[in-house]
Amino acid sequence: MAIQFYQNISDEIKGIFKLDTKETSYVMGVVDSEGFLGHIYYGSRLNDYRLAHVLRVKEAPFVPSVNNRDRGSFLDSFPMEYPAEGLGDYRESCIALETRGGNTGLSLNYVSHKITEGKPALLGLPASFGEKSVCSSVEILCEDAHTGVQAAFLYTVFEDVDIITRSVRVINKGNEELYLTKVFSACLDMDNRDFEAVSLHGSWARERHIQTVPVSHGKLSIESVRGESSHQDHPFMAVKTKGTDQDHGEVYAMHFVYSGNFKVMVQNDQFDQIRMTMGIHPEGFKWKLGPGEEFQAPEVVMTYSDEGLGKMTRTFHDFYRNHLIRGAYKDKKRPILINNWEATYFEFNTEKLIAIARQASELGIEMLVMDDGWFGNRFDDNRALGDWIVNEEKLPGGLKYLVDQVNKLGLKFGIWFEPEMISPDSDLYRAHPDWAIAIPGRVGTLSRNQYVLDLTRREVLDYTYESVAKVLRSANIEYVKWDMNRQLTDIGSAYLPAERMGELYHRYVLAVYELQDRLMKDFPYLLLENCSGGGARFDPGMLYYSPQIWCSDDTDAIERLKIQEGTALIYPLSAMGAHVSDCPNHTVGRVTPFETRGHVALAGTFGYELDVTKIPAQDREMIPEQVAMYHKYNDLVREGDYYRIASYSENRYYDCYGVVSKDKKEALYTFVQVLNRPNYHSRRIFFKGLDPMKEYRIEGEEGVYFGDVLMKAGYLVQNMWGDYKSRLIHILEVS
Ligand code: GLA
């Protein structure tokens, strides 16, 4: 059994929960007659549940139930599984409320629990899933006797993949309405062992760069209050013991399955205990909960690795591939697409698109994606969002004609939408100015000349859905790029009553989930790719609806090394939208070899974003080769184990990563020489992930080597001349 409950351990410890995956254990204790739920242990798997001795129940003057005077010192030092605000734990809390009388404070204490096989779905929210045979769950019910607020903590153990997921459901069992002002989803209290925090940061066109900093006194907070997970911060944090690298050391990681405002925090307290928390950002959040009503907080995915960051990465990859990503393309190769954004921007018409498609089809490309600019009066980005009607000036004969022509050329057809938006200069806004999120009477903040639709309104949500669905029904459209090009401001709704205005941010995210859920149900064959000004909504929440997400608007191969390294730290390569684009690169002006652009894009979904009729002939001639390369390697890239070998962000000269098949018969390593160094004739690379006892050959080279030789003695990458050069090294077991 992956989840066990042991009763009556000692006078103070009423029970112990032990959750086991194949290689980890997670242990909690119910202490004192009041039933505080304390965190005892998370780490490599333990044989025994008898861990009561490490829970500091006697150090601080303890037992609040018989010595209320010292409740404060207890609450401020005890490792809480889910700390509540206002009664004496001054560290970061997970839950806070306001009663009708304006009072705060609560204490959630154990009432009961239920262990079940499988995992229940979370109402209205994306969440991981698993058959009864692969996971089991415990729901621990706690209550604040004073207000009648209950919290049900759901823990699910995915035994084979070393993942534990957590979420919280708050239920108002009292007689009065109250307001939740904070509901986080997870907390992890541990002794500080010289931890370092790893997180992901960036901006537009440079998303998810890795940052590692010491966990020092005070709080390190990673957050978004932008209404989406954002370019800037990412809802992920790992703490690792000092010196932990790809292959050694301990790592505790949390990742949030949510696409809106979030706060991830690590705090080192006065006793050098750390607290990590993760949840919806409390700023702008106030949820009215009437008697009998419930609030479901999103899910956190946790893992522990004692074999460095690499193992954490592979655990997340396996977990997301098998227990989060869904749909027709879950385990399938994706069509190689060509997108016209960087090729034409807004200046295209049917003829131009067909010319691109014709040339693309001759080269082996499999799908044409028509990006922004095909609807309403959309000749630039100042107008027309919301008017999802084909612009026949650009597309004479309409959408069906274009799609049919593209299909005749042997290509699938995909289309771009930005359904959540409304331009002030649009027929939709002229008809329904109150459909935009806005503060009444205040001039709204424009961003990219647009406002955000108030999707908390049912009629707006239905209109939005129908606008997309109608277009999809009108022609043979097999792919949608769902974009979102601005963040939320001016949080006001003409629909929500005053006491519910604090619900807008979260309701907005729920509405986006509802829209995409409907889309997946009504068009189950569709390949959905989420996007947000590049990669501002690249998060596990969106991954539940779309098996791939556009990684970044920066398509420069060298910038991409950093972006893809950070993204691949947690996400499988199959999820990373990656394209070959034209040079000089439109974002940084860099010129890189076409070959390198292809090699780097191969680590993602692979496609093109250029005018294939205009690029230099020698680049165009390379496309059939790249297409063949994609078909040759994509199964391995999509399904294999990822290993980081060298990081250009750290060493400034070269990058190397590899994917090894699960049976270790095949591996593909990508080496990129970013900057050449004078008098460096080769780089010695130590491969990872091979079977030490298997014999391998390197495609295109003489010689046979045992796996241990290639991993321990290494391999020389030679004869790399120039900057931005790359090489693929394909290794096969000798049969
Ligand atoms: C965003 C996307 C781009 C492109 C443009 C169109 O920036 O990330 O790929 O679709 O919008 O306006």
XYZ file of C-alpha atoms and ligand atoms in Angstrom:
747
model
C 0.000 0.000 0.000
C 1.398 3.360 -1.026
C -0.513 5.195 1.737
C -0.679 4.007 5.333
C -2.094 5.479 8.525
C -0.696 4.298 11.877
C -2.650 5.187 15.014
C -1.819 6.080 18.627
C 1.920 6.356 18.315
C 2.582 8.153 21.621
C 0.925 10.513 24.075
C 1.536 13.415 21.739
C 1.356 11.714 18.358
C -2.123 10.470 17.595
C -1.321 9.127 14.182
C 1.205 9.016 11.380
C 0.532 9.112 7.641
C 3.196 7.511 5.485
C 3.052 8.026 1.739
C 5.493 5.968 -0.313
C 6.537 6.121 -3.916
C 9.072 3.691 -5.346
C 11.980 5.774 -4.100
C 10.567 8.427 -1.772
C 8.588 8.680 1.456
C 6.462 11.543 2.734
C 5.465 11.444 6.391
C 3.028 13.559 8.429
C 1.880 13.307 12.019
C -1.302 14.246 13.847
C -0.162 15.697 17.152
C -1.660 16.778 20.436
C -5.247 16.253 21.455
C -6.044 19.276 19.269
C -4.903 17.410 16.151
C -2.306 19.672 14.560
C -1.099 18.190 11.280
C 2.684 18.335 11.271
C 5.240 17.624 8.589
C 7.778 15.007 9.644
C 9.753 13.868 6.625
C 10.132 14.016 2.857
C 13.062 12.298 1.203
C 14.366 8.970 0.021
C 12.218 5.986 0.857
C 12.167 4.747 4.450
C 11.317 1.257 5.654
C 9.595 2.347 8.793
C 6.940 4.772 9.935
C 8.388 5.276 13.433
C 9.644 8.826 13.003
C 7.898 10.493 15.912
C 11.235 11.270 17.561
C 12.165 13.851 14.909
C 9.011 15.893 15.284
C 9.905 18.704 17.686
C 6.952 18.294 19.977
C 8.758 18.842 23.250
C 11.337 21.504 22.542
C 9.208 24.611 22.514
C 6.969 24.712 25.611
C 4.458 22.448 24.022
C 0.963 21.054 24.284
C -1.163 24.087 23.608
C -4.299 22.241 24.659
C -3.118 22.096 28.274
C -0.904 25.156 28.302
C -2.491 27.836 26.226
C 0.054 30.396 27.458
C 2.716 28.873 25.221
C 0.597 28.312 22.169
C 2.468 31.142 20.471
C 5.907 29.546 20.700
C 4.476 26.255 19.530
C 2.654 27.705 16.548
C 5.648 29.771 15.482
C 8.067 26.855 15.380
C 6.120 23.677 14.684
C 6.542 22.276 11.139
C 2.977 22.667 9.906
C 1.612 20.717 7.005
C -0.739 23.573 6.144
C -0.203 26.673 8.294
C -3.082 29.048 8.922
C -2.887 32.762 9.498
C -3.457 34.933 12.501
C -3.032 32.843 15.662
C 0.711 32.807 16.254
C 2.542 31.239 13.321
C 4.266 34.336 11.959
C 5.865 32.551 9.029
C 4.188 32.589 5.609
C 0.694 31.158 6.002
C -1.277 29.079 3.527
C -4.792 30.198 4.353
C -6.432 33.378 5.580
C -10.033 34.497 5.901
C -12.275 37.302 7.009
C -15.557 36.683 8.761
C -18.612 38.861 8.265
C -17.644 40.619 11.460
C -14.234 41.422 9.943
C -12.288 38.938 12.063
C -9.386 36.845 10.877
C -7.443 33.843 12.149
C -8.032 30.124 12.019
C -6.479 26.827 13.020
C -7.062 23.719 10.942
C -6.986 20.565 13.001
C -7.404 16.927 12.103
C -10.919 15.464 11.982
C -10.761 12.361 9.770
C -9.279 10.902 6.626
C -10.116 8.566 3.783
C -7.712 6.510 1.691
C -8.847 5.503 -1.801
C -7.411 4.012 -4.965
C -6.987 6.300 -7.964
C -7.376 10.053 -8.004
C -10.510 12.194 -8.105
C -10.737 15.009 -10.677
C -10.616 18.613 -9.422
C -13.786 20.478 -10.273
C -13.194 23.005 -13.064
C -9.417 22.740 -12.850
C -6.710 21.008 -14.817
C -5.056 18.264 -12.800
C -2.984 15.169 -13.249
C -4.795 11.871 -13.604
C -4.092 8.171 -13.230
C -5.786 4.797 -13.225
C -6.584 3.107 -9.922
C -3.732 0.731 -10.545
C -1.088 3.467 -10.656
C -2.032 5.889 -7.928
C -3.809 6.161 -4.620
C -5.042 9.117 -2.641
C -5.708 10.224 0.886
C -8.025 13.046 1.753
C -7.324 14.466 5.201
C -10.129 16.566 6.605
C -9.229 19.330 9.046
C -11.464 21.883 10.700
C -11.354 25.228 12.407
C -13.833 24.653 15.224
C -14.359 28.382 15.742
C -15.577 29.327 12.248
C -16.663 25.906 11.022
C -14.276 26.184 8.079
C -13.044 22.822 6.885
C -10.143 22.056 4.591
C -9.804 18.766 2.767
C -6.174 18.095 1.839
C -5.886 15.724 -1.072
C -2.585 13.887 -1.505
C -2.126 11.500 -4.417
C 0.818 9.164 -4.643
C 2.021 8.121 -8.099
C 4.155 5.285 -6.864
C 6.102 4.375 -9.970
C 6.985 7.903 -11.044
C 7.999 9.274 -7.619
C 5.458 12.051 -7.683
C 3.089 13.231 -4.980
C 0.397 15.739 -5.893
C -1.464 17.960 -3.450
C -4.483 20.196 -3.495
C -6.880 21.761 -1.014
C -10.647 22.108 -0.942
C -12.063 24.617 1.537
C -15.618 24.083 2.737
C -17.679 26.545 4.746
C -19.507 24.417 7.312
C -20.404 27.434 9.405
C -23.654 29.361 9.348
C -22.256 32.613 8.056
C -20.722 33.688 4.805
C -17.036 34.497 4.929
C -14.265 35.648 2.619
C -11.197 33.622 1.804
C -8.332 36.048 1.318
C -5.644 33.441 0.748
C -5.730 29.751 -0.152
C -2.400 28.204 -1.065
C -2.155 24.647 -2.281
C 0.953 23.283 -0.592
C 3.550 23.857 2.065
C 6.766 22.075 2.912
C 8.459 22.743 6.269
C 11.969 21.351 6.687
C 15.221 22.034 8.502
C 17.494 24.179 6.348
C 20.435 22.186 5.084
C 22.259 24.996 3.343
C 19.633 24.914 0.633
C 19.767 26.802 -2.634
C 16.625 27.787 -4.495
C 16.258 27.110 -8.208
C 13.663 29.090 -10.138
C 12.912 30.298 -13.668
C 12.799 33.933 -14.767
C 12.802 36.125 -17.814
C 10.942 38.538 -19.980
C 9.330 38.577 -23.385
C 11.637 36.690 -25.793
C 13.808 35.315 -22.996
C 11.536 33.184 -20.897
C 12.486 30.645 -18.227
C 16.171 31.260 -17.673
C 17.441 29.280 -14.698
C 18.401 31.147 -11.507
C 20.058 29.566 -8.469
C 20.445 31.531 -5.229
C 21.133 30.628 -1.587
C 18.111 30.338 0.691
C 18.892 33.013 3.234
C 16.936 34.527 6.105
C 13.797 36.290 5.031
C 11.633 35.314 2.112
C 12.353 34.655 -1.530
C 9.127 35.093 -3.424
C 8.588 34.129 -7.043
C 5.260 35.399 -8.281
C 2.914 36.693 -10.900
C 0.077 39.169 -10.414
C -0.340 39.597 -14.162
C -3.364 37.344 -14.546
C -1.268 34.661 -16.246
C 1.736 32.608 -15.260
C 3.890 35.157 -17.158
C 7.124 35.637 -19.072
C 8.731 37.017 -15.953
C 8.440 34.311 -13.276
C 7.394 30.689 -13.387
C 5.198 28.742 -10.935
C 8.041 26.415 -10.044
C 10.629 26.181 -7.335
C 13.145 23.612 -6.262
C 15.386 23.719 -3.241
C 18.566 21.734 -3.453
C 21.417 21.008 -1.108
C 24.488 23.091 -1.836
C 26.646 21.636 -4.587
C 23.802 19.637 -6.092
C 24.352 19.314 -9.824
C 22.709 17.377 -12.637
C 23.724 14.008 -11.241
C 24.285 14.299 -7.494
C 22.611 15.857 -4.513
C 19.151 16.301 -3.103
C 16.352 18.267 -4.694
C 12.825 19.068 -3.520
C 10.669 20.486 -6.283
C 7.179 21.939 -6.543
C 5.321 22.889 -9.692
C 1.904 24.531 -9.853
C -0.799 23.286 -12.212
C -2.278 26.726 -12.723
C -2.202 29.510 -15.321
C -3.042 32.648 -13.352
C -1.587 34.671 -10.481
C 0.682 32.620 -8.277
C 3.084 32.944 -5.414
C 5.888 30.505 -4.690
C 7.925 31.278 -1.650
C 10.781 29.944 0.425
C 11.516 31.354 3.843
C 14.338 30.630 6.268
C 13.090 31.331 9.781
C 14.647 32.219 13.148
C 15.378 28.536 13.870
C 16.833 27.874 10.418
C 13.821 25.935 9.377
C 12.643 26.554 5.865
C 9.098 26.808 4.655
C 8.223 26.469 0.972
C 4.718 27.422 -0.084
C 2.901 27.500 -3.404
C -0.525 28.730 -4.403
C -2.738 31.367 -5.956
C -1.344 34.831 -5.235
C -3.350 36.452 -2.447
C -3.003 39.896 -4.040
C -6.302 40.693 -5.743
C -7.871 37.524 -4.379
C -10.957 37.572 -2.150
C -13.431 34.733 -2.516
C -16.874 34.838 -0.965
C -17.819 31.501 0.538
C -21.420 31.109 1.667
C -22.535 28.414 4.118
C -22.151 25.012 2.477
C -20.032 26.382 -0.394
C -16.620 25.049 -1.385
C -13.497 26.489 -2.929
C -11.144 24.209 -4.823
C -7.511 25.322 -4.946
C -5.342 24.062 -7.831
C -2.857 21.246 -7.701
C 0.821 21.205 -6.826
C 3.103 18.497 -8.206
C 5.989 17.549 -5.919
C 8.999 15.373 -6.368
C 12.173 14.578 -4.481
C 15.419 13.446 -6.074
C 18.606 12.258 -4.413
C 20.333 12.033 -7.772
C 20.466 15.692 -8.648
C 18.460 17.901 -10.945
C 18.662 15.450 -13.829
C 16.541 12.882 -12.075
C 14.029 15.564 -11.084
C 13.808 16.575 -14.737
C 13.214 13.040 -15.973
C 10.581 12.466 -13.285
C 8.637 15.570 -14.344
C 8.962 14.620 -18.019
C 7.585 11.118 -17.461
C 4.852 12.396 -15.195
C 3.616 15.087 -17.559
C 3.811 12.822 -20.594
C 1.773 10.113 -18.901
C -0.414 11.859 -16.350
C -1.127 15.398 -17.532
C -0.951 15.693 -21.316
C -4.062 14.392 -23.058
C -5.721 14.313 -26.430
C -5.233 12.781 -29.832
C -1.598 13.912 -30.067
C -0.555 12.867 -26.551
C 1.836 10.165 -27.760
C 1.980 11.082 -31.407
C 4.433 12.723 -33.697
C 3.185 16.236 -34.508
C 2.950 17.429 -38.119
C 5.883 19.621 -39.199
C 4.293 23.018 -39.574
C 5.163 26.214 -41.332
C 3.783 29.360 -39.706
C 3.506 32.606 -41.661
C 3.982 35.061 -38.762
C 7.654 35.903 -39.243
C 7.222 35.265 -42.984
C 4.573 37.898 -43.704
C 3.326 39.436 -40.445
C 0.001 41.071 -41.395
C 0.736 41.288 -45.092
C -0.594 38.184 -46.720
C -3.430 36.968 -48.873
C -4.676 33.675 -50.245
C -2.227 33.746 -53.111
C 0.762 34.330 -50.852
C -0.268 31.582 -48.447
C -0.803 29.120 -51.266
C 2.615 29.963 -52.679
C 4.166 29.216 -49.277
C 2.143 26.014 -48.972
C 3.088 24.838 -52.467
C 6.781 25.307 -51.851
C 6.485 23.834 -48.346
C 4.747 20.725 -49.597
C 7.518 20.102 -52.131
C 10.008 20.177 -49.268
C 8.111 17.734 -47.060
C 6.504 20.181 -44.615
C 3.136 18.883 -43.434
C 0.954 21.750 -42.243
C 0.436 25.435 -42.983
C -0.517 27.635 -40.027
C -2.125 30.970 -40.842
C -1.209 33.344 -38.032
C -2.609 36.705 -36.937
C -4.332 38.988 -39.465
C -6.947 36.866 -41.264
C -10.099 38.326 -39.673
C -12.123 41.525 -39.462
C -10.242 44.686 -40.219
C -6.974 43.281 -38.892
C -4.361 44.968 -41.058
C -2.194 45.664 -38.027
C -2.287 45.007 -34.310
C -4.351 48.091 -33.476
C -7.756 46.618 -34.213
C -10.314 43.887 -34.837
C -9.735 41.431 -31.988
C -13.160 39.990 -31.263
C -14.336 40.168 -34.893
C -13.658 36.570 -35.806
C -15.005 36.847 -39.348
C -12.773 36.067 -42.278
C -11.420 39.115 -44.078
C -12.323 38.389 -47.698
C -10.198 41.225 -48.946
C -7.174 39.197 -47.858
C -8.721 35.815 -48.368
C -10.985 36.071 -51.435
C -13.163 33.004 -51.692
C -13.151 32.666 -47.914
C -11.496 30.289 -45.536
C -12.866 27.071 -46.972
C -11.430 27.839 -50.387
C -7.982 28.490 -48.892
C -8.068 25.409 -46.688
C -9.196 23.203 -49.566
C -6.367 24.465 -51.755
C -3.833 23.880 -48.993
C -5.239 20.394 -48.380
C -4.991 19.669 -52.109
C -1.301 20.426 -51.882
C -1.104 17.660 -49.283
C -0.811 19.948 -46.253
C -2.981 20.150 -43.179
C -4.264 23.585 -42.224
C -3.993 25.371 -38.897
C -5.175 28.765 -37.702
C -4.342 31.430 -35.093
C -6.843 32.912 -32.622
C -6.599 35.282 -29.722
C -10.057 34.554 -28.341
C -9.743 36.222 -24.928
C -9.197 39.722 -26.309
C -11.142 42.698 -27.592
C -9.775 45.693 -29.519
C -11.390 49.064 -28.778
C -11.496 49.436 -32.567
C -13.692 46.429 -33.251
C -17.339 45.828 -34.072
C -17.526 43.733 -30.928
C -16.377 46.581 -28.681
C -18.648 49.069 -30.419
C -21.584 46.742 -29.705
C -20.519 45.665 -26.184
C -18.106 48.078 -24.510
C -19.036 46.545 -21.151
C -17.647 43.172 -22.222
C -14.089 44.284 -21.518
C -12.475 43.942 -18.105
C -12.414 47.556 -16.864
C -12.952 49.755 -13.843
C -16.125 51.781 -14.447
C -15.329 55.399 -15.270
C -11.566 54.900 -15.438
C -9.722 54.963 -18.761
C -8.509 51.422 -19.207
C -4.832 50.544 -19.596
C -4.215 49.455 -23.156
C -1.563 46.916 -23.897
C -0.808 46.052 -27.524
C -3.829 48.281 -28.145
C -6.255 45.803 -26.699
C -8.388 44.950 -23.680
C -9.202 41.601 -22.143
C -12.700 40.149 -22.382
C -14.622 39.667 -19.165
C -14.926 35.912 -19.458
C -16.563 35.688 -16.033
C -19.778 36.645 -17.855
C -21.570 33.656 -19.289
C -22.710 35.442 -22.464
C -19.161 36.643 -23.157
C -17.763 33.173 -22.625
C -20.403 31.638 -24.902
C -19.845 34.267 -27.588
C -16.102 33.668 -27.431
C -16.488 29.936 -27.695
C -18.921 30.150 -30.580
C -16.658 32.572 -32.482
C -13.876 30.009 -32.448
C -16.083 26.953 -32.977
C -17.908 28.527 -35.934
C -14.644 29.095 -37.766
C -13.449 25.577 -36.989
C -16.690 24.108 -38.315
C -16.412 26.103 -41.544
C -13.390 24.290 -43.000
C -11.029 21.396 -42.441
C -8.933 23.017 -39.723
C -6.740 20.586 -37.813
C -4.682 22.836 -35.561
C -5.289 25.945 -33.467
C -2.686 28.302 -32.033
C -4.465 29.910 -29.056
C -2.696 33.158 -28.237
C -3.005 35.675 -25.404
C -1.032 38.834 -26.012
C -1.545 40.980 -22.976
C -1.726 40.689 -19.243
C -4.629 41.717 -17.046
C -5.036 45.199 -15.549
C -7.972 47.335 -14.403
C -9.562 44.457 -12.548
C -13.244 45.292 -12.775
C -16.281 43.551 -14.175
C -19.577 45.108 -15.195
C -21.138 41.787 -14.248
C -19.674 40.709 -10.894
C -21.207 42.281 -7.766
C -18.900 44.312 -5.519
C -18.423 41.514 -2.996
C -17.278 39.162 -5.748
C -14.866 41.490 -7.561
C -11.969 39.814 -5.756
C -12.881 36.616 -7.580
C -12.265 38.010 -11.056
C -8.662 36.897 -11.549
C -9.377 33.299 -10.615
C -12.755 33.150 -12.359
C -11.017 34.409 -15.491
C -8.579 31.492 -15.404
C -11.429 29.038 -14.756
C -13.217 30.477 -17.802
C -10.157 29.955 -20.010
C -10.019 26.356 -18.803
C -13.715 25.908 -19.537
C -13.283 27.282 -23.062
C -10.394 24.990 -23.852
C -12.120 22.020 -22.292
C -15.159 22.577 -24.504
C -12.915 22.919 -27.513
C -11.169 19.628 -26.816
C -14.498 17.855 -26.315
C -16.151 19.249 -29.454
C -13.072 18.951 -31.680
C -11.224 15.956 -30.247
C -8.956 15.516 -33.284
C -7.643 19.094 -33.022
C -3.990 19.809 -32.234
C -4.063 22.739 -29.840
C -0.940 24.847 -29.214
C -1.188 27.427 -26.468
C 0.827 30.626 -26.722
C 1.001 33.945 -24.940
C 3.182 36.575 -26.567
C 5.577 33.661 -26.911
C 5.864 31.679 -23.692
C 4.007 33.696 -21.047
C 1.482 30.962 -20.357
C 3.764 27.981 -20.614
C 2.557 26.166 -17.511
C 1.210 22.768 -16.471
C -2.354 24.146 -16.414
C -2.282 24.883 -20.145
C -0.466 21.640 -20.833
C -3.549 19.771 -19.659
C -5.439 21.198 -22.643
C -2.717 21.467 -25.271
C 0.072 18.916 -25.696
C 2.425 21.654 -26.912
C 2.958 25.319 -26.051
C 4.824 27.991 -28.011
C 8.041 28.351 -26.062
C 9.058 31.896 -26.951
C 8.780 34.511 -29.674
C 12.544 34.386 -29.732
C 13.432 31.930 -32.458
C 17.154 32.714 -32.504
C 18.929 29.376 -32.094
C 21.415 30.708 -29.536
C 18.859 32.507 -27.353
C 16.751 29.368 -27.617
C 19.494 27.297 -25.975
C 18.873 29.129 -22.712
C 15.099 29.210 -23.071
C 14.881 25.536 -23.958
C 17.300 24.548 -21.197
C 15.104 26.225 -18.582
C 11.903 24.899 -20.101
C 13.256 21.359 -20.391
C 14.251 21.486 -16.737
C 10.620 20.542 -16.060
C 8.759 20.059 -19.341
C 9.090 17.189 -21.793
C 10.591 18.153 -25.145
C 7.349 17.085 -26.848
C 5.670 20.107 -25.227
C 8.082 22.778 -26.466
C 6.994 24.592 -29.625
C 10.250 25.222 -31.553
C 10.717 26.587 -35.080
C 13.456 27.314 -37.560
C 13.256 30.959 -38.595
C 14.988 33.247 -41.055
C 18.158 35.304 -40.490
C 19.126 37.908 -39.448
C 16.911 36.803 -36.588
C 13.932 39.124 -36.126
C 14.423 39.476 -32.378
C 18.183 39.767 -31.918
C 19.533 40.294 -35.446
C 21.904 37.347 -35.103
C 22.925 35.253 -38.077
C 23.320 31.554 -37.387
C 23.740 28.627 -39.777
C 20.480 27.098 -41.024
C 21.786 23.727 -39.885
C 22.176 24.907 -36.275
C 18.678 26.389 -36.308
C 17.384 22.974 -37.373
C 19.350 21.075 -34.741
C 18.119 23.336 -31.942
C 14.471 23.233 -33.081
C 14.703 19.450 -33.175
C 14.602 19.465 -29.360
C 10.983 20.648 -29.558
C 7.948 20.079 -31.721
C 9.850 21.241 -34.848
C 8.522 23.522 -37.561
C 9.339 26.570 -39.667
C 8.529 30.231 -39.279
C 9.839 31.902 -42.450
C 8.905 32.664 -46.027
C 10.070 29.502 -47.666
C 9.717 31.106 -51.093
C 12.199 33.830 -50.181
C 14.937 32.291 -48.047
C 18.342 31.627 -49.635
C 18.327 28.616 -51.972
C 20.994 26.768 -49.985
C 18.836 27.026 -46.838
C 15.741 25.851 -48.689
C 17.664 22.905 -50.074
C 18.492 21.822 -46.537
C 14.813 21.539 -45.544
C 14.155 18.024 -46.948
C 17.190 16.830 -44.972
C 15.843 18.455 -41.806
C 12.418 16.958 -42.434
C 14.012 13.522 -42.725
C 16.006 14.200 -39.560
C 12.804 15.071 -37.696
C 11.138 11.844 -38.811
C 14.210 9.847 -37.919
C 14.604 11.222 -34.400
C 11.242 12.470 -33.211
C 10.089 9.253 -31.507
C 13.302 9.278 -29.502
C 13.080 12.994 -28.714
C 9.426 12.759 -27.691
C 9.658 9.631 -25.582
C 13.243 9.375 -24.379
C 15.044 10.377 -21.185
C 16.605 13.832 -21.244
C 20.147 14.459 -19.987
C 21.819 17.839 -19.639
C 25.547 17.534 -20.293
C 26.901 21.064 -20.598
C 25.195 24.400 -20.265
C 26.081 27.399 -22.363
C 24.398 29.640 -19.762
C 27.013 28.441 -17.287
C 30.150 27.975 -19.392
C 29.529 30.705 -22.036
C 31.022 28.623 -24.866
C 29.070 25.485 -25.630
C 25.896 23.587 -24.932
C 25.189 19.883 -24.935
C 22.160 17.780 -24.099
C 20.958 14.350 -25.066
C 17.958 12.078 -25.238
C 18.343 8.368 -24.522
C 15.706 5.773 -25.388
C 14.089 4.009 -22.436
C 15.669 0.703 -23.509
C 19.064 2.479 -23.826
C 19.582 1.136 -27.322
C 19.753 4.555 -28.926
C 20.741 8.093 -27.977
C 20.935 11.446 -29.681
C 23.181 14.175 -28.298
C 23.134 17.738 -29.571
C 26.319 19.768 -29.289
C 26.325 23.492 -30.059
C 29.563 25.448 -30.164
C 28.303 28.914 -29.375
C 31.709 30.601 -29.410
C 34.852 29.053 -30.757
C 38.004 29.482 -28.663
C 41.422 29.950 -30.214
C 43.582 26.876 -29.975
C 40.768 24.645 -28.724
C 40.813 21.744 -31.140
C 38.185 19.615 -29.476
C 35.757 19.469 -26.578
C 35.601 16.421 -24.382
C 32.030 15.430 -23.673
C 30.944 12.888 -21.100
C 27.750 11.299 -22.323
C 25.064 10.371 -19.838
C 22.246 7.869 -19.613
C 23.835 5.030 -21.597
C 23.999 1.452 -20.362
C 27.587 0.989 -19.110
C 27.523 -2.652 -20.191
C 26.172 -2.157 -23.700
C 28.401 -1.729 -26.732
C 27.649 1.267 -28.898
C 28.705 2.730 -32.217
C 28.497 6.331 -33.294
C 26.670 6.796 -36.570
C 29.013 7.850 -39.363
C 32.166 6.949 -37.408
C 34.419 3.944 -36.996
C 34.731 2.182 -33.656
C 32.757 0.406 -30.963
C 32.665 1.590 -27.333
C 31.141 0.356 -24.128
C 28.650 2.726 -22.539
C 30.898 3.217 -19.512
C 33.745 4.336 -21.777
C 31.562 6.939 -23.478
C 30.258 8.161 -20.127
C 33.414 8.033 -18.011
C 36.275 8.502 -20.478
C 34.087 10.533 -22.784
C 34.188 11.473 -26.437
C 35.964 14.223 -28.334
C 33.896 16.591 -30.426
C 36.474 17.662 -32.986
C 36.861 19.940 -35.977
C 34.255 22.492 -35.047
C 35.271 25.674 -36.853
C 33.425 28.934 -36.244
C 30.759 30.250 -33.938
C 27.165 28.979 -33.674
C 28.073 25.607 -35.126
C 26.309 22.444 -34.098
C 26.545 18.711 -34.429
C 24.196 15.806 -33.779
C 25.822 12.693 -32.355
C 23.676 9.617 -32.870
C 24.632 6.583 -30.838
C 23.272 3.088 -31.444
C 23.691 -0.177 -29.606
C 25.722 -2.657 -31.595
C 23.406 -5.582 -32.158
C 2.234 36.629 -30.400
C 2.750 35.250 -30.738
C 3.384 35.258 -32.115
C 2.377 35.724 -33.120
C 1.836 37.094 -32.736
C 0.703 37.504 -33.633
O 3.286 37.515 -30.194
O 3.630 34.793 -29.769
O 3.869 33.988 -32.438
O 1.337 34.796 -33.213
O 1.362 37.094 -31.402
O 0.169 38.726 -33.292
